[in-house]
CSV table of C-alpha atoms in Angstrom, one decimal:
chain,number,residue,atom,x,y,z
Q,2,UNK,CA,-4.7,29.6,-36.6
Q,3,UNK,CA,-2.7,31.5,-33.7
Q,4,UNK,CA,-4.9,29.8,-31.1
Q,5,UNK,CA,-4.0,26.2,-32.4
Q,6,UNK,CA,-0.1,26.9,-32.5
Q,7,UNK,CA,-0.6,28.4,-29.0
Q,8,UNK,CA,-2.7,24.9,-27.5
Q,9,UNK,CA,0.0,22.8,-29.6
Q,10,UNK,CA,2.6,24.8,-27.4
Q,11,UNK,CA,0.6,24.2,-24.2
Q,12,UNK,CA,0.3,20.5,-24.8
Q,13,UNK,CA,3.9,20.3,-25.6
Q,14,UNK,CA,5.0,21.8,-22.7
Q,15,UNK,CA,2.4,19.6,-20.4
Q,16,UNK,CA,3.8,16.7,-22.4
Q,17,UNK,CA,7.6,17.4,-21.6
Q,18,UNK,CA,8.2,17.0,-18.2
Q,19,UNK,CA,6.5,13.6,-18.2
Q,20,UNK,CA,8.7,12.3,-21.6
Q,21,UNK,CA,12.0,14.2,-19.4
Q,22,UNK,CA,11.2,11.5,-16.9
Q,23,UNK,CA,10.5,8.4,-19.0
Q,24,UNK,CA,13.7,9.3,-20.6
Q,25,UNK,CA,15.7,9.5,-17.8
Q,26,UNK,CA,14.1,7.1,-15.3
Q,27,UNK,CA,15.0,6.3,-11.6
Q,28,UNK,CA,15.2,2.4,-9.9
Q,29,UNK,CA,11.8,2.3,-8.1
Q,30,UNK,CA,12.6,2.7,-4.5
Q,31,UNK,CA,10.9,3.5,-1.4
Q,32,UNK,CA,8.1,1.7,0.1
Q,33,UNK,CA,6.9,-0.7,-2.4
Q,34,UNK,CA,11.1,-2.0,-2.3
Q,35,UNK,CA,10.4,-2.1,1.6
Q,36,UNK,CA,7.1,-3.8,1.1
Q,37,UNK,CA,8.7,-6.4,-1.1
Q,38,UNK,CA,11.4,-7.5,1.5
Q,39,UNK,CA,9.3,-7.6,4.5
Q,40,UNK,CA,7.1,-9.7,2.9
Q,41,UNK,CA,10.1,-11.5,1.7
Q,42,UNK,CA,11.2,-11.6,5.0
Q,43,UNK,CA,8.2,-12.9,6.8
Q,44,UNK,CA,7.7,-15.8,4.7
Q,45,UNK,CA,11.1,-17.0,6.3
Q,46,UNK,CA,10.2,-16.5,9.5
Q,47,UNK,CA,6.6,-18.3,8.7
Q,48,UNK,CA,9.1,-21.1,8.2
Q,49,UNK,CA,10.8,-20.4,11.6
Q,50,UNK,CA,7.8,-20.3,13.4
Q,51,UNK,CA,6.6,-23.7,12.4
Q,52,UNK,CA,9.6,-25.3,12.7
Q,53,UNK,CA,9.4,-24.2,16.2
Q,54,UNK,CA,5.8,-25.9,16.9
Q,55,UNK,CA,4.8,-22.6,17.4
Q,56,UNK,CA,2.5,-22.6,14.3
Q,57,UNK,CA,0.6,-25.8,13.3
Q,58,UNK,CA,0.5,-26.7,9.4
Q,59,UNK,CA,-3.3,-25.1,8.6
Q,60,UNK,CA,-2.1,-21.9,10.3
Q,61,UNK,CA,1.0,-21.7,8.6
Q,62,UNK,CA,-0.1,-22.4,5.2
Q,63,UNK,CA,-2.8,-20.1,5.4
Q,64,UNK,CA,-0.2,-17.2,6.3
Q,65,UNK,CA,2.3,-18.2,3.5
Q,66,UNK,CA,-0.8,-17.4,1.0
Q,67,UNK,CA,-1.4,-14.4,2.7
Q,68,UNK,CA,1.9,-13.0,2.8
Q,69,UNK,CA,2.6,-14.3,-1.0
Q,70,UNK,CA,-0.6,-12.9,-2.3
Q,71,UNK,CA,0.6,-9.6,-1.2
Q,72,UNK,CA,4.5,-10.0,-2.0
Q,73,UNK,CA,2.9,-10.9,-5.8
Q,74,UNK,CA,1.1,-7.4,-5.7
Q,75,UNK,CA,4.0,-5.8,-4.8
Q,76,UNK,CA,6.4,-7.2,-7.7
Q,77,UNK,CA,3.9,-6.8,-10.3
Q,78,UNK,CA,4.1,-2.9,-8.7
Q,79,UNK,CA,7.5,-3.0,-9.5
Q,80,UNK,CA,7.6,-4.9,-12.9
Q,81,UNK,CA,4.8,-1.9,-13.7
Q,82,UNK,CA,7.8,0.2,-13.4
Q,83,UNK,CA,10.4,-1.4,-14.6
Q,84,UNK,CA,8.5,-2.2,-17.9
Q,85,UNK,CA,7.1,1.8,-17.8
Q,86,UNK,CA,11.3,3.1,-17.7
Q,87,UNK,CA,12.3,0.6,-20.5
Q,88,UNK,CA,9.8,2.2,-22.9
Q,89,UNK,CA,10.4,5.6,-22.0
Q,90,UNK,CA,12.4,6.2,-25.3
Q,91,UNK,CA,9.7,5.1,-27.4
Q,92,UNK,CA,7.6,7.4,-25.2
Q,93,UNK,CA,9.9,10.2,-25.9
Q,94,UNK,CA,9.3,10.1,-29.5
Q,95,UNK,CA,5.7,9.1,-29.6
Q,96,UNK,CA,5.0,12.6,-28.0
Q,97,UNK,CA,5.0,14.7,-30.8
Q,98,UNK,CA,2.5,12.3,-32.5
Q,99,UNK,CA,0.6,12.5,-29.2
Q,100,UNK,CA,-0.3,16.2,-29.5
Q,101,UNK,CA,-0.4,15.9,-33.2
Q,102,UNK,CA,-3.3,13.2,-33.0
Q,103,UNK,CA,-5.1,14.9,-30.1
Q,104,UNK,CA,-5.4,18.0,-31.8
Q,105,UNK,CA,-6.8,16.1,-34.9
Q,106,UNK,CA,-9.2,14.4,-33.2
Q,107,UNK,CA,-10.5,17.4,-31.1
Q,108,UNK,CA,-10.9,19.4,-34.2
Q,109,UNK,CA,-13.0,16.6,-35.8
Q,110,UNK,CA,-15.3,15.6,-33.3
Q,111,UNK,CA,-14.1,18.5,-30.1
Q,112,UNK,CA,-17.3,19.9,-28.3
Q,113,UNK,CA,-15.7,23.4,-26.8
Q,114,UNK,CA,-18.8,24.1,-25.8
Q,115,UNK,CA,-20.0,21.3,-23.3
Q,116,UNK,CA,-20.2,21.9,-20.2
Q,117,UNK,CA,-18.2,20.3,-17.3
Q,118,UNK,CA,-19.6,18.0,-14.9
Q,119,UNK,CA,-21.6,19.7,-12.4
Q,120,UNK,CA,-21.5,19.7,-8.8
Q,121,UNK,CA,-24.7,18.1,-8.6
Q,122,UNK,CA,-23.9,15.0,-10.9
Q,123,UNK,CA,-20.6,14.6,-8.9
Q,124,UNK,CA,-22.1,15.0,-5.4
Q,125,UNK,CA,-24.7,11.7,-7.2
Q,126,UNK,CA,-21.5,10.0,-8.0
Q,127,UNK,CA,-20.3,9.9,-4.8
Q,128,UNK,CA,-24.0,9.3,-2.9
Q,129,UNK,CA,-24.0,6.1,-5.6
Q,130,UNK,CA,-20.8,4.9,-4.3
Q,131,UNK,CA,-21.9,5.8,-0.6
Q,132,UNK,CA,-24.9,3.6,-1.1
Q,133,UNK,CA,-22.8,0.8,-2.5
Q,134,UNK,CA,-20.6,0.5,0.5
Q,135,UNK,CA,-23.8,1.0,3.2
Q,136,UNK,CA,-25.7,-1.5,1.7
Q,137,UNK,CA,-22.1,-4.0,2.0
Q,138,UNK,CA,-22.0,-2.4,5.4
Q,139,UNK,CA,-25.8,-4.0,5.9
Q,140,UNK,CA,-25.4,-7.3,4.9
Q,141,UNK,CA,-22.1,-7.6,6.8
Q,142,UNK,CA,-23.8,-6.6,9.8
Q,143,UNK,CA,-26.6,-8.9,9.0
Q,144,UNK,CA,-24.0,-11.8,9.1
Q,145,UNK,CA,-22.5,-13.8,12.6
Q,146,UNK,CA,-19.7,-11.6,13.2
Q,147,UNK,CA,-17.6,-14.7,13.9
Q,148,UNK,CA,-18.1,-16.0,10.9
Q,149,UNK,CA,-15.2,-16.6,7.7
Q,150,UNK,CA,-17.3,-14.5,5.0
Q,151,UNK,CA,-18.4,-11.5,8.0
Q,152,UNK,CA,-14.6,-11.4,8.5
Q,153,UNK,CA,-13.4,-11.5,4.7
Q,154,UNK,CA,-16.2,-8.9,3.9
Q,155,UNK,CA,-14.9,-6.3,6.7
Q,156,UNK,CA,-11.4,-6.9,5.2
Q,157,UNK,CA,-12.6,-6.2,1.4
Q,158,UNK,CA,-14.5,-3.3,3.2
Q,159,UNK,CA,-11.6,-1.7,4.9
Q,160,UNK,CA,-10.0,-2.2,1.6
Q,161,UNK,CA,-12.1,-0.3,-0.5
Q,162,UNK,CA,-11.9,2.2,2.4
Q,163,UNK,CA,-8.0,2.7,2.3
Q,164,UNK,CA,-8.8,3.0,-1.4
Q,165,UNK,CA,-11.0,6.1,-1.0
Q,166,UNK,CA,-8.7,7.4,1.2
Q,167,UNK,CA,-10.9,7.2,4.4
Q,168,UNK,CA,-8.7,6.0,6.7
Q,169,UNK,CA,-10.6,6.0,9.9
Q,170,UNK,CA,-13.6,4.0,8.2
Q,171,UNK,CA,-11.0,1.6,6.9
Q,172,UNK,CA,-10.0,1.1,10.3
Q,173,UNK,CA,-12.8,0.5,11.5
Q,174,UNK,CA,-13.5,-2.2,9.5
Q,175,UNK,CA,-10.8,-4.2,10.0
Q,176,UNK,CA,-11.1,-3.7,13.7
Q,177,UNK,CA,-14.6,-6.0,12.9
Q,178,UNK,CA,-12.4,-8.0,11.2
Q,179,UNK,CA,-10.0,-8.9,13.6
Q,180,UNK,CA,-12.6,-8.9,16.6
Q,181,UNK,CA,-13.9,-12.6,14.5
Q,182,UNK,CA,-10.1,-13.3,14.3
Q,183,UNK,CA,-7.1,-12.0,15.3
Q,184,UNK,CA,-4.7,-11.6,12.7
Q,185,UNK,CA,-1.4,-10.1,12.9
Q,186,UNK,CA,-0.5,-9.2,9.2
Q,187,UNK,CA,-3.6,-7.3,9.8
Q,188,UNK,CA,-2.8,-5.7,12.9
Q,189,UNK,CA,0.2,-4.8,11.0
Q,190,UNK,CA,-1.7,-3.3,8.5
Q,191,UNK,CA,-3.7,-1.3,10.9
Q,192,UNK,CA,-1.1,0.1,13.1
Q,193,UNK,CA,0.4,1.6,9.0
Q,194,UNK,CA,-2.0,3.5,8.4
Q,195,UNK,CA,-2.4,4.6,12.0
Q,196,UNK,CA,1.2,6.0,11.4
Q,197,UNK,CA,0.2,7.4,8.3
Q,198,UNK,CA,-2.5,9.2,9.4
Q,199,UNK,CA,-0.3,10.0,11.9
Q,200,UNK,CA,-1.8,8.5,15.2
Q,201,UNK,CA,1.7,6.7,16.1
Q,202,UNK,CA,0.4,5.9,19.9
Q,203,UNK,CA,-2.8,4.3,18.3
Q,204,UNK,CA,-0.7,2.1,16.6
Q,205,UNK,CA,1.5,0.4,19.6
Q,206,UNK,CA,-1.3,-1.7,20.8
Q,207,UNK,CA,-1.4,-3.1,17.6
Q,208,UNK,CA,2.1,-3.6,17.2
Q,209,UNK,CA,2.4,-5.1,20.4
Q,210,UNK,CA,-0.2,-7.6,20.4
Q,211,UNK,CA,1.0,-9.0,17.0
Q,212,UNK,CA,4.4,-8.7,18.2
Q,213,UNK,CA,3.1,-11.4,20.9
Q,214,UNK,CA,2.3,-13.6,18.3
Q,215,UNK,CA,4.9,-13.3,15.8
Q,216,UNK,CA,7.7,-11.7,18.1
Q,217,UNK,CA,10.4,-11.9,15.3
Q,218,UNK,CA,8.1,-10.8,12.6
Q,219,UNK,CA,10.2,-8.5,11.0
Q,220,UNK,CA,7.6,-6.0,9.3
Q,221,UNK,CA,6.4,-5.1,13.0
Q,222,UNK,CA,9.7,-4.9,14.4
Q,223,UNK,CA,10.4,-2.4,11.9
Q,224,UNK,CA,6.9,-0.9,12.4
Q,225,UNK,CA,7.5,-0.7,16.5
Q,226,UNK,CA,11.1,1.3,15.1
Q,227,UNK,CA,9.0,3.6,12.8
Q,228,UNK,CA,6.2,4.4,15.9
Q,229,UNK,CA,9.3,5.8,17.9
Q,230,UNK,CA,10.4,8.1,14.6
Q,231,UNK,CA,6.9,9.4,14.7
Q,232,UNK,CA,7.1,10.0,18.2
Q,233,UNK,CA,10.1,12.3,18.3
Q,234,UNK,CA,12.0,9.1,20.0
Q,235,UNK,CA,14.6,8.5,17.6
Q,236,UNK,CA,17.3,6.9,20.3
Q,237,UNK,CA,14.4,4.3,21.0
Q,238,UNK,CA,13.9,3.8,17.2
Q,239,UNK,CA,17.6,3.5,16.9
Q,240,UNK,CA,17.9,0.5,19.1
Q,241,UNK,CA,14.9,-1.4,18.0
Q,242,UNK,CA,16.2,-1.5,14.6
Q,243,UNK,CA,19.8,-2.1,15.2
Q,244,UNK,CA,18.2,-5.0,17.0
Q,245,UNK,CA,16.3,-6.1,14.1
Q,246,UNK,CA,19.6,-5.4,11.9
Q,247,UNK,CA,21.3,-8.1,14.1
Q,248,UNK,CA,18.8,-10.6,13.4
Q,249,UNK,CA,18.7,-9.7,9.7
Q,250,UNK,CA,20.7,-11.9,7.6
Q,251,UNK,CA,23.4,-10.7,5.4
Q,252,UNK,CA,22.0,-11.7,2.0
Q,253,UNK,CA,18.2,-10.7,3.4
Q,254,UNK,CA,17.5,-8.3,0.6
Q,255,UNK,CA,15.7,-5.8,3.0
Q,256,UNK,CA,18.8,-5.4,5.4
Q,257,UNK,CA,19.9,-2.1,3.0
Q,258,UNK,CA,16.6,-0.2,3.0
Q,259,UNK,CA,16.9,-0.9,7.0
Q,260,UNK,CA,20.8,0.2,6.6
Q,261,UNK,CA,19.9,3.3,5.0
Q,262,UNK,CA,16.9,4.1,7.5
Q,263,UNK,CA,19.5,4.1,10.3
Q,264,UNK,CA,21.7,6.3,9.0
Q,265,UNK,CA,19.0,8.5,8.6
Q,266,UNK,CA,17.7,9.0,12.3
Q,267,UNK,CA,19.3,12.0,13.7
C-alpha cells in the first residue's frame, strides 16, 4: 500500500505545476502575437502595392490567400490559448480525479512488466518516416521543376522538414521551391529560420531580394532589423526599425511588440 500512496504523491506533484499555471495563466505573447500583426500588416500593404500598379490583380489575390491562410493559423494558435487559460479552473480541480482515475486504471489493466520501446523499433520508426519523405523527394524530382505541383510539393516538403526540426533540409527545399518561382513570403520564411539556426548573414540575401519586391513589406523590414541583432549590430538594427516605426501606423496593432523590441536593444 506504501508504494501506491508514494506514486499518488509523485503524480501529484508532476500534476501541480501544470494546474499552478492553468490557474494563473499569462496573455499569450511573443512570436505568435508578432506573427499575427505582420501578417496583419502585410495584407495592408498587399493593398498598397496594387494600388500602386505595382502588383496586377492575379498576383495580388493570390498573396492575400497566402498571407490570410497563415494569419488564420496563427489566431486559431492564439484562440488555443486563450480557450486553454479560461478552463484552467476546471483543470485545477479535475486534477485530483486525474491521478485518482490513472491509478485505477493502471491497477486494472497496468502491465509493470512490459518493456519499453527498444532502440531497434525506434531507429524503424524513423527509417519508415525517412522512406516516406525520399520517396516524396523522388517523385518531386521526377516532376518539371518549373512546374505549379514540383513547387507546392518542395514547399509541403520543407514543411514537413521544419516540422522535424531539420532545418537545413527544410531549406533546401524551399530553395527548389523558389528556383520555379520566386516568392518573397517565402524568402521571408527562409531568411527565419536562417536566423534561427543562427546563420544571420545567410539570411540578408534573402531579405534583400524580397525586400526588392516588396520594399515596404513590413515582416522583412523587421526581419532585415532582427539580422543586425544577431549580428552584434544593434545601432544598425536600431535605425532600421525606427524606420519601420515611422511608417507604422498608430492603431497598426504590431507597432507595440516593435515598441517594446526597441527599448530592448542595448
Amino acid at each position: 500500500m506504501t508504494i501506491w500512496i508514494l506514486l499518488a504523491l509523485v503524480a501529484l506533484a508532476a500534476l501541480l505545476p501544470l494546474a499552478l499555471a492553468l490557474w494563473r495563466p499569462r496573455a499569450a505573447r511573443g512570436r505568435r502575437e508578432a506573427d499575427m500583426a505582420l501578417y496583419r500588416a502585410q495584407l495592408t500593404e498587399l493593398d498598397r502595392e496594387r494600388e500602386a500598379g505595382r502588383l496586377d490583380e492575379a498576383g495580388h489575390r493570390a498573396a492575400r490567400l497566402e498571407v490570410q491562410r497563415r494569419l488564420i493559423a496563427a489566431a486559431d494558435q492564439s484562440e488555443a490559448l486563450a480557450t486553454t487559460a479560461r478552463g484552467g479552473g476546471a483543470v485545477l480541480l479535475l486534477v485530483p480525479m486525474m491521478i485518482a482515475a490513472g491509478l485505477g486504471l493502471y491497477l486494472l489493466r497496468g502491465t509493470p512488466g512490459m518493456p519499453s520501446a527498444t532502440y531497434a523499433e525506434r531507429a524503424a520508426v524513423m527509417a519508415r518516416d525517412e522512406q516516406i519523405l525520399a520517396m516524396l523527394r523522388a517523385r518531386l524530382e521526377a516532376l518539371d521543376p518549373q512546374s505549379p505541383q514540383a513547387r507546392q510539393g518542395w514547399i509541403l516538403l520543407g514543411n514537413a522538414e521544419r516540422g522535424r526540426g531539420r532545418s537545413e533540409a527544410a531549406i533546401a527545399a524551399w530553395r527548389r521551391a523558389i528556383e520555379a518561382h520566386f516568392d518573397a513570403s517565402l524568402a521571408a520564411e527562409i531568411a527565419e529560420l536562417e536566423i534561427e539556426r543562427g546563420a544571420p548573414a545567410e539570411a540578408t540575401p534573402w531579405i534583400a531580394r524580397a525586400l526588392t519586391e516588396v520594399p515596404n513589406d513590413p515582416r522583412l523590414r523587421f526581419l532585415a532589423g532582427l539580422v543586425e541583432v544577431e549580428s552584434g549590430r544593434p545601432a544598425n538594427a536600431r535605425a532600421l526599425w525606427q524606420a519601420l516605426l515611422t511608417d507604422t501606423p498608430a492603431d497598426a496593432p504590431w507597432r507595440g511588440m516593435l515598441e517594446r523590441r526597441l527599448n530592448a536593444l542595448p
